[in-house]
Amino acid sequence: MTETDPILDRAEAFNRERDGGVTAFRSRGGCTLVLTATCATIARLKSESPDSKFRVRYRSYQDRW
């Protein structure tokens, strides 16, 4: 039996509402968002607290988070 992941479920619902184009998956204790067409990483969501607050990280022009 597979457990649902509320974070991935929310990211996928948000994506569907906006006609897709992004894939979300769990990675290293957070959630990674990737452009489906190019496989480019666009953001990482990292949980800051148990009450659903997240830090959003994105790539800089120097290719760092």
PDB file of N, CA and C in Angstrom:
ATOM      1  N   MET A   1       0.830  -1.175   0.000  1.00  0.00           N
ATOM      2  CA  MET A   1       0.000   0.000   0.000  1.00  0.00           C
ATOM      3  C   MET A   1       0.880   1.246   0.000  1.00  0.00           C
ATOM      4  N   THR A   2       0.628   2.154  -0.907  1.00  0.00           N
ATOM      5  CA  THR A   2       1.407   3.376  -1.026  1.00  0.00           C
ATOM      6  C   THR A   2       0.715   4.506  -0.282  1.00  0.00           C
ATOM      7  N   GLU A   3       1.460   5.201   0.552  1.00  0.00           N
ATOM      8  CA  GLU A   3       0.912   6.345   1.264  1.00  0.00           C
ATOM      9  C   GLU A   3       0.955   7.565   0.361  1.00  0.00           C
ATOM     10  N   THR A   4      -0.046   8.434   0.499  1.00  0.00           N
ATOM     11  CA  THR A   4      -0.036   9.662  -0.281  1.00  0.00           C
ATOM     12  C   THR A   4       0.845  10.683   0.417  1.00  0.00           C
ATOM     13  N   ASP A   5       1.428  11.555  -0.347  1.00  0.00           N
ATOM     14  CA  ASP A   5       2.285  12.609   0.168  1.00  0.00           C
ATOM     15  C   ASP A   5       1.532  13.933   0.005  1.00  0.00           C
ATOM     16  N   PRO A   6       1.113  14.564   1.086  1.00  0.00           N
ATOM     17  CA  PRO A   6       0.314  15.786   0.970  1.00  0.00           C
ATOM     18  C   PRO A   6       1.027  16.922   0.242  1.00  0.00           C
ATOM     19  N   ILE A   7       2.324  16.997   0.368  1.00  0.00           N
ATOM     20  CA  ILE A   7       3.079  18.057  -0.311  1.00  0.00           C
ATOM     21  C   ILE A   7       3.064  17.833  -1.817  1.00  0.00           C
ATOM     22  N   LEU A   8       3.361  16.615  -2.243  1.00  0.00           N
ATOM     23  CA  LEU A   8       3.329  16.308  -3.676  1.00  0.00           C
ATOM     24  C   LEU A   8       1.913  16.436  -4.224  1.00  0.00           C
ATOM     25  N   ASP A   9       0.919  16.023  -3.445  1.00  0.00           N
ATOM     26  CA  ASP A   9      -0.473  16.155  -3.882  1.00  0.00           C
ATOM     27  C   ASP A   9      -0.836  17.616  -4.126  1.00  0.00           C
ATOM     28  N   ARG A  10      -0.416  18.502  -3.225  1.00  0.00           N
ATOM     29  CA  ARG A  10      -0.704  19.936  -3.406  1.00  0.00           C
ATOM     30  C   ARG A  10       0.030  20.508  -4.621  1.00  0.00           C
ATOM     31  N   ALA A  11       1.284  20.120  -4.802  1.00  0.00           N
ATOM     32  CA  ALA A  11       2.056  20.611  -5.943  1.00  0.00           C
ATOM     33  C   ALA A  11       1.443  20.130  -7.257  1.00  0.00           C
ATOM     34  N   GLU A  12       1.014  18.872  -7.301  1.00  0.00           N
ATOM     35  CA  GLU A  12       0.409  18.330  -8.516  1.00  0.00           C
ATOM     36  C   GLU A  12      -0.944  18.964  -8.800  1.00  0.00           C
ATOM     37  N   ALA A  13      -1.746  19.228  -7.764  1.00  0.00           N
ATOM     38  CA  ALA A  13      -3.040  19.895  -7.956  1.00  0.00           C
ATOM     39  C   ALA A  13      -2.836  21.312  -8.486  1.00  0.00           C
ATOM     40  N   PHE A  14      -1.873  22.036  -7.936  1.00  0.00           N
ATOM     41  CA  PHE A  14      -1.548  23.384  -8.397  1.00  0.00           C
ATOM     42  C   PHE A  14      -1.134  23.350  -9.867  1.00  0.00           C
ATOM     43  N   ASN A  15      -0.318  22.368 -10.218  1.00  0.00           N
ATOM     44  CA  ASN A  15       0.160  22.205 -11.585  1.00  0.00           C
ATOM     45  C   ASN A  15      -1.000  21.922 -12.542  1.00  0.00           C
ATOM     46  N   ARG A  16      -1.888  21.024 -12.163  1.00  0.00           N
ATOM     47  CA  ARG A  16      -3.046  20.686 -13.012  1.00  0.00           C
ATOM     48  C   ARG A  16      -3.942  21.891 -13.250  1.00  0.00           C
ATOM     49  N   GLU A  17      -4.165  22.696 -12.222  1.00  0.00           N
ATOM     50  CA  GLU A  17      -5.008  23.888 -12.343  1.00  0.00           C
ATOM     51  C   GLU A  17      -4.439  24.890 -13.335  1.00  0.00           C
ATOM     52  N   ARG A  18      -3.147  24.817 -13.574  1.00  0.00           N
ATOM     53  CA  ARG A  18      -2.476  25.762 -14.477  1.00  0.00           C
ATOM     54  C   ARG A  18      -1.988  25.094 -15.753  1.00  0.00           C
ATOM     55  N   ASP A  19      -2.658  24.031 -16.157  1.00  0.00           N
ATOM     56  CA  ASP A  19      -2.412  23.327 -17.421  1.00  0.00           C
ATOM     57  C   ASP A  19      -1.080  22.604 -17.499  1.00  0.00           C
ATOM     58  N   GLY A  20      -0.515  22.219 -16.390  1.00  0.00           N
ATOM     59  CA  GLY A  20       0.655  21.347 -16.380  1.00  0.00           C
ATOM     60  C   GLY A  20       1.959  22.004 -16.765  1.00  0.00           C
ATOM     61  N   GLY A  21       2.937  21.145 -17.070  1.00  0.00           N
ATOM     62  CA  GLY A  21       4.255  21.614 -17.469  1.00  0.00           C
ATOM     63  C   GLY A  21       5.328  21.438 -16.414  1.00  0.00           C
ATOM     64  N   VAL A  22       4.924  21.055 -15.190  1.00  0.00           N
ATOM     65  CA  VAL A  22       5.881  20.897 -14.097  1.00  0.00           C
ATOM     66  C   VAL A  22       5.685  19.529 -13.456  1.00  0.00           C
ATOM     67  N   THR A  23       6.784  18.882 -13.109  1.00  0.00           N
ATOM     68  CA  THR A  23       6.755  17.611 -12.391  1.00  0.00           C
ATOM     69  C   THR A  23       7.336  17.846 -11.005  1.00  0.00           C
ATOM     70  N   ALA A  24       6.710  17.259  -9.988  1.00  0.00           N
ATOM     71  CA  ALA A  24       7.192  17.392  -8.609  1.00  0.00           C
ATOM     72  C   ALA A  24       7.556  16.015  -8.079  1.00  0.00           C
ATOM     73  N   PHE A  25       8.672  15.946  -7.343  1.00  0.00           N
ATOM     74  CA  PHE A  25       9.057  14.685  -6.711  1.00  0.00           C
ATOM     75  C   PHE A  25       9.835  14.963  -5.431  1.00  0.00           C
ATOM     76  N   ARG A  26       9.830  13.997  -4.534  1.00  0.00           N
ATOM     77  CA  ARG A  26      10.561  14.098  -3.280  1.00  0.00           C
ATOM     78  C   ARG A  26      12.048  13.914  -3.523  1.00  0.00           C
ATOM     79  N   SER A  27      12.851  14.742  -2.864  1.00  0.00           N
ATOM     80  CA  SER A  27      14.290  14.658  -3.027  1.00  0.00           C
ATOM     81  C   SER A  27      14.984  15.267  -1.816  1.00  0.00           C
ATOM     82  N   ARG A  28      15.809  14.482  -1.158  1.00  0.00           N
ATOM     83  CA  ARG A  28      16.654  14.951  -0.062  1.00  0.00           C
ATOM     84  C   ARG A  28      15.894  15.749   0.989  1.00  0.00           C
ATOM     85  N   GLY A  29      14.775  15.227   1.437  1.00  0.00           N
ATOM     86  CA  GLY A  29      14.018  15.864   2.505  1.00  0.00           C
ATOM     87  C   GLY A  29      13.164  17.030   2.079  1.00  0.00           C
ATOM     88  N   GLY A  30      13.040  17.248   0.790  1.00  0.00           N
ATOM     89  CA  GLY A  30      12.222  18.338   0.284  1.00  0.00           C
ATOM     90  C   GLY A  30      11.470  17.894  -0.955  1.00  0.00           C
ATOM     91  N   CYS A  31      11.030  18.851  -1.715  1.00  0.00           N
ATOM     92  CA  CYS A  31      10.300  18.586  -2.949  1.00  0.00           C
ATOM     93  C   CYS A  31      10.975  19.385  -4.064  1.00  0.00           C
ATOM     94  N   THR A  32      11.269  18.742  -5.170  1.00  0.00           N
ATOM     95  CA  THR A  32      11.908  19.396  -6.304  1.00  0.00           C
ATOM     96  C   THR A  32      10.895  19.577  -7.417  1.00  0.00           C
ATOM     97  N   LEU A  33      10.873  20.762  -8.023  1.00  0.00           N
ATOM     98  CA  LEU A  33       9.998  21.062  -9.152  1.00  0.00           C
ATOM     99  C   LEU A  33      10.842  21.141 -10.415  1.00  0.00           C
ATOM    100  N   VAL A  34      10.420  20.415 -11.445  1.00  0.00           N
ATOM    101  CA  VAL A  34      11.181  20.297 -12.686  1.00  0.00           C
ATOM    102  C   VAL A  34      10.270  20.612 -13.863  1.00  0.00           C
ATOM    103  N   LEU A  35      10.774  21.374 -14.838  1.00  0.00           N
ATOM    104  CA  LEU A  35      10.019  21.598 -16.068  1.00  0.00           C
ATOM    105  C   LEU A  35       9.943  20.289 -16.836  1.00  0.00           C
ATOM    106  N   THR A  36       8.752  19.869 -17.183  1.00  0.00           N
ATOM    107  CA  THR A  36       8.564  18.587 -17.852  1.00  0.00           C
ATOM    108  C   THR A  36       9.207  18.561 -19.237  1.00  0.00           C
ATOM    109  N   ALA A  37       9.103  19.639 -19.976  1.00  0.00           N
ATOM    110  CA  ALA A  37       9.605  19.671 -21.355  1.00  0.00           C
ATOM    111  C   ALA A  37      11.120  19.585 -21.449  1.00  0.00           C
ATOM    112  N   THR A  38      11.830  20.212 -20.499  1.00  0.00           N
ATOM    113  CA  THR A  38      13.290  20.287 -20.615  1.00  0.00           C
ATOM    114  C   THR A  38      14.034  19.557 -19.498  1.00  0.00           C
ATOM    115  N   CYS A  39      13.319  19.081 -18.498  1.00  0.00           N
ATOM    116  CA  CYS A  39      13.922  18.436 -17.317  1.00  0.00           C
ATOM    117  C   CYS A  39      14.802  19.390 -16.514  1.00  0.00           C
ATOM    118  N   ALA A  40      14.592  20.688 -16.672  1.00  0.00           N
ATOM    119  CA  ALA A  40      15.359  21.685 -15.922  1.00  0.00           C
ATOM    120  C   ALA A  40      14.747  21.866 -14.538  1.00  0.00           C
ATOM    121  N   THR A  41      15.583  21.850 -13.506  1.00  0.00           N
ATOM    122  CA  THR A  41      15.119  22.086 -12.148  1.00  0.00           C
ATOM    123  C   THR A  41      14.786  23.560 -11.989  1.00  0.00           C
ATOM    124  N   ILE A  42      13.580  23.852 -11.502  1.00  0.00           N
ATOM    125  CA  ILE A  42      13.185  25.262 -11.372  1.00  0.00           C
ATOM    126  C   ILE A  42      13.094  25.728  -9.926  1.00  0.00           C
ATOM    127  N   ALA A  43      12.838  24.819  -8.985  1.00  0.00           N
ATOM    128  CA  ALA A  43      12.756  25.227  -7.582  1.00  0.00           C
ATOM    129  C   ALA A  43      12.822  24.013  -6.668  1.00  0.00           C
ATOM    130  N   ARG A  44      13.152  24.288  -5.401  1.00  0.00           N
ATOM    131  CA  ARG A  44      13.097  23.257  -4.358  1.00  0.00           C
ATOM    132  C   ARG A  44      12.289  23.822  -3.208  1.00  0.00           C
ATOM    133  N   LEU A  45      11.421  23.000  -2.663  1.00  0.00           N
ATOM    134  CA  LEU A  45      10.648  23.375  -1.484  1.00  0.00           C
ATOM    135  C   LEU A  45      11.219  22.604  -0.315  1.00  0.00           C
ATOM    136  N   LYS A  46      11.583  23.300   0.737  1.00  0.00           N
ATOM    137  CA  LYS A  46      12.174  22.669   1.910  1.00  0.00           C
ATOM    138  C   LYS A  46      11.315  23.047   3.115  1.00  0.00           C
ATOM    139  N   SER A  47      10.839  22.045   3.847  1.00  0.00           N
ATOM    140  CA  SER A  47       9.985  22.290   4.998  1.00  0.00           C
ATOM    141  C   SER A  47      10.760  22.995   6.098  1.00  0.00           C
ATOM    142  N   GLU A  48      10.180  24.089   6.627  1.00  0.00           N
ATOM    143  CA  GLU A  48      10.813  24.818   7.720  1.00  0.00           C
ATOM    144  C   GLU A  48      10.220  24.449   9.063  1.00  0.00           C
ATOM    145  N   SER A  49       8.975  24.015   9.065  1.00  0.00           N
ATOM    146  CA  SER A  49       8.303  23.710  10.324  1.00  0.00           C
ATOM    147  C   SER A  49       7.179  22.712  10.081  1.00  0.00           C
ATOM    148  N   PRO A  50       6.685  22.097  11.128  1.00  0.00           N
ATOM    149  CA  PRO A  50       5.621  21.109  10.966  1.00  0.00           C
ATOM    150  C   PRO A  50       4.275  21.713  10.564  1.00  0.00           C
ATOM    151  N   ASP A  51       4.134  23.035  10.586  1.00  0.00           N
ATOM    152  CA  ASP A  51       2.843  23.645  10.254  1.00  0.00           C
ATOM    153  C   ASP A  51       2.762  24.084   8.790  1.00  0.00           C
ATOM    154  N   SER A  52       3.430  23.346   7.902  1.00  0.00           N
ATOM    155  CA  SER A  52       3.324  23.520   6.451  1.00  0.00           C
ATOM    156  C   SER A  52       3.982  24.781   5.895  1.00  0.00           C
ATOM    157  N   LYS A  53       4.908  25.371   6.611  1.00  0.00           N
ATOM    158  CA  LYS A  53       5.648  26.499   6.047  1.00  0.00           C
ATOM    159  C   LYS A  53       6.868  25.962   5.325  1.00  0.00           C
ATOM    160  N   PHE A  54       7.176  26.565   4.166  1.00  0.00           N
ATOM    161  CA  PHE A  54       8.276  26.101   3.338  1.00  0.00           C
ATOM    162  C   PHE A  54       9.204  27.230   2.981  1.00  0.00           C
ATOM    163  N   ARG A  55      10.441  26.869   2.770  1.00  0.00           N
ATOM    164  CA  ARG A  55      11.414  27.778   2.177  1.00  0.00           C
ATOM    165  C   ARG A  55      11.508  27.386   0.713  1.00  0.00           C
ATOM    166  N   VAL A  56      11.358  28.349  -0.177  1.00  0.00           N
ATOM    167  CA  VAL A  56      11.457  28.090  -1.614  1.00  0.00           C
ATOM    168  C   VAL A  56      12.853  28.489  -2.055  1.00  0.00           C
ATOM    169  N   ARG A  57      13.553  27.541  -2.635  1.00  0.00           N
ATOM    170  CA  ARG A  57      14.896  27.793  -3.154  1.00  0.00           C
ATOM    171  C   ARG A  57      14.855  27.697  -4.669  1.00  0.00           C
ATOM    172  N   TYR A  58      15.632  28.504  -5.325  1.00  0.00           N
ATOM    173  CA  TYR A  58      15.693  28.491  -6.781  1.00  0.00           C
ATOM    174  C   TYR A  58      17.134  28.692  -7.217  1.00  0.00           C
ATOM    175  N   ARG A  59      17.405  28.342  -8.453  1.00  0.00           N
ATOM    176  CA  ARG A  59      18.772  28.438  -8.973  1.00  0.00           C
ATOM    177  C   ARG A  59      19.132  29.884  -9.271  1.00  0.00           C
ATOM    178  N   SER A  60      20.313  30.299  -8.870  1.00  0.00           N
ATOM    179  CA  SER A  60      20.805  31.626  -9.190  1.00  0.00           C
ATOM    180  C   SER A  60      21.500  31.586 -10.555  1.00  0.00           C
ATOM    181  N   TYR A  61      21.890  32.735 -11.019  1.00  0.00           N
ATOM    182  CA  TYR A  61      22.612  32.788 -12.292  1.00  0.00           C
ATOM    183  C   TYR A  61      23.954  32.054 -12.204  1.00  0.00           C
ATOM    184  N   GLN A  62      24.446  31.807 -10.998  1.00  0.00           N
ATOM    185  CA  GLN A  62      25.692  31.073 -10.804  1.00  0.00           C
ATOM    186  C   GLN A  62      25.448  29.588 -10.618  1.00  0.00           C
ATOM    187  N   ASP A  63      24.196  29.140 -10.877  1.00  0.00           N
ATOM    188  CA  ASP A  63      23.789  27.752 -10.776  1.00  0.00           C
ATOM    189  C   ASP A  63      23.936  27.206  -9.359  1.00  0.00           C
ATOM    190  N   ARG A  64      23.588  28.027  -8.372  1.00  0.00           N
ATOM    191  CA  ARG A  64      23.593  27.616  -6.972  1.00  0.00           C
ATOM    192  C   ARG A  64      22.199  27.784  -6.405  1.00  0.00           C
ATOM    193  N   TRP A  65      21.914  27.068  -5.323  1.00  0.00           N
ATOM    194  CA  TRP A  65      20.613  27.214  -4.660  1.00  0.00           C
ATOM    195  C   TRP A  65      20.649  28.393  -3.742  1.00  0.00           C
TER     196      TRP A  65
END
